[in-house]
Short mmCIF file of C-alpha atoms in Angstrom, two decimals:
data_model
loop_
_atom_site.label_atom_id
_atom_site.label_comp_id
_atom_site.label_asym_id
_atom_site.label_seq_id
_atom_site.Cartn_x
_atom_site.Cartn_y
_atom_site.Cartn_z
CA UNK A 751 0.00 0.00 0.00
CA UNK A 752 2.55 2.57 0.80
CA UNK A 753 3.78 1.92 -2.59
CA UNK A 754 0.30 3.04 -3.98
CA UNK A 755 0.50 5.73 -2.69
CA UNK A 756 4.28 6.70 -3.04
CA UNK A 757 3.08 6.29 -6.41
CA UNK A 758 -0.34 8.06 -6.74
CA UNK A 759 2.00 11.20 -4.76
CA UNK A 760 4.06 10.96 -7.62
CA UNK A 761 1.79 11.39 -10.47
CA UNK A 762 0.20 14.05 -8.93
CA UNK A 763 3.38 15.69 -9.16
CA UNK A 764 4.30 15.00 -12.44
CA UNK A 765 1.47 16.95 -13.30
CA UNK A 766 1.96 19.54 -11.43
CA UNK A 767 5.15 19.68 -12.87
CA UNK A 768 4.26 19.16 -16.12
CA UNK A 769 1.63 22.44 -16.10
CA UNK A 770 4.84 24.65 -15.23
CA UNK A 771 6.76 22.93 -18.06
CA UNK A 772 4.03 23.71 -20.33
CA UNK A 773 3.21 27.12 -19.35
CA UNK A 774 7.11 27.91 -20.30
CA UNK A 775 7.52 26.39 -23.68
CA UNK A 776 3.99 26.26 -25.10
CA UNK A 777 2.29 29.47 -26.29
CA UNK A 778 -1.47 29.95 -24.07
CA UNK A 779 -4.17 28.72 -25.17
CA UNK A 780 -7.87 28.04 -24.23
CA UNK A 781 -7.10 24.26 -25.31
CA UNK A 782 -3.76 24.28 -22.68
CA UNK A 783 -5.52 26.33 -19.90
CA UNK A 784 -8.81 23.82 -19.79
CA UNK A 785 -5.82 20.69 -19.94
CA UNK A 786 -4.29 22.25 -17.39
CA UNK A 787 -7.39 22.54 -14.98
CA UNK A 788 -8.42 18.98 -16.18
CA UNK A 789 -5.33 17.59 -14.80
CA UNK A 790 -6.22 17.62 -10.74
CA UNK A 791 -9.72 16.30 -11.64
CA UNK A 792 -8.05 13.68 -13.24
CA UNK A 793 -5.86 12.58 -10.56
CA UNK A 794 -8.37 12.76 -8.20
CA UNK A 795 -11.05 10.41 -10.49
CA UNK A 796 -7.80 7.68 -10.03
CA UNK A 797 -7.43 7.61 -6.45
CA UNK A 798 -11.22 7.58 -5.94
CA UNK A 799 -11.20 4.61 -8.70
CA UNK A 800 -8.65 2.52 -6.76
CA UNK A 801 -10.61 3.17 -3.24
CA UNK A 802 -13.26 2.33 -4.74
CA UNK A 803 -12.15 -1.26 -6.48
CA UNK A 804 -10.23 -1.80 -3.28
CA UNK A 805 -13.65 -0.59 -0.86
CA UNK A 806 -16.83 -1.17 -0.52
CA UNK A 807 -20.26 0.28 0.86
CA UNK A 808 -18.27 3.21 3.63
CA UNK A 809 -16.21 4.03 0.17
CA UNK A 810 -19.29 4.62 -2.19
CA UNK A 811 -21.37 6.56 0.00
CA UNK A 812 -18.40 8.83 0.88
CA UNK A 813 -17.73 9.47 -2.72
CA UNK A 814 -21.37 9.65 -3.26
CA UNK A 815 -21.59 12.49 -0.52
CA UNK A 816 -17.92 14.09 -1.90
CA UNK A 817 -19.93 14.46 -5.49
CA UNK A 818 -23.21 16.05 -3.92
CA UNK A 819 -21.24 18.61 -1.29
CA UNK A 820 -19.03 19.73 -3.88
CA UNK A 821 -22.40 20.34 -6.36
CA UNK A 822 -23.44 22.23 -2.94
CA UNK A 823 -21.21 23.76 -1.34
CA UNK A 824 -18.66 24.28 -4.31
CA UNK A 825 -15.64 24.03 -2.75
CA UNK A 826 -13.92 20.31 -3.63
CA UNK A 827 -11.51 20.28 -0.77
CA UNK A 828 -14.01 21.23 2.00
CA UNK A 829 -16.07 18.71 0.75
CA UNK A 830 -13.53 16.17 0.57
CA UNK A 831 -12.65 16.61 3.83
CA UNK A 832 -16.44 16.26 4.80
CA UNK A 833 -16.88 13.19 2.65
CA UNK A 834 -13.35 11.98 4.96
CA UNK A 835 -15.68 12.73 7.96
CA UNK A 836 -18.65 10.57 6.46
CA UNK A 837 -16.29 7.36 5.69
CA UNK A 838 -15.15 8.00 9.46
CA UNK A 839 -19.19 8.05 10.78
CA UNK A 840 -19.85 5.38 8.99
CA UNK A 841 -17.33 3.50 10.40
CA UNK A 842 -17.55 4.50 13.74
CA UNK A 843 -21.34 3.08 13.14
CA UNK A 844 -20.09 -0.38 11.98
CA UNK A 845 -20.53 -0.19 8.56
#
């Protein structure tokens, strides 16, 4: 698992990365700006896909309530960190 992850960390910051390399050499462009905001989405919608193969009922309804708070509230981090506190309920409940 901490391999996952070292690995997951990794990608994310490849992209990072590779936005700065690509603001320098490429010319702007509404194409590279929406690639560029794609990218975290995209990261994210891979970690969510592995908890969820890996997971099971606690890991659905979390992501389930981390898709609906950020449609509400419309801040993603906030309402990841909510959707954390769900998973954690949930278990606490047995689930």
């Amino acid at each position: 698992m901490p391999v996952l992850l070292l690995v997951m960390a990794g990608a994310a910051f490849a992209c990072r990365i590779a936005g700065f390399v690509a603001m320098r050499f490429l010319p702007p462009s509404a194409r590279l700006e929406a690639a560029l905001r794609a990218t975290p989405l995209a990261v994210m919608a891979g970690i969510t896909a592995l908890a969820l193969q890996a997971g099971g009922l606690v890991e659905a309804l979390a992501l389930g309530s981390a898709v609906v708070l950020t449609l509400l509230i419309r801040n993603d981090i906030f309402a990841a960190i909510l959707a954390i506190g769900v998973a954690a309920g949930l278990r606490a409940l047995g689930f």
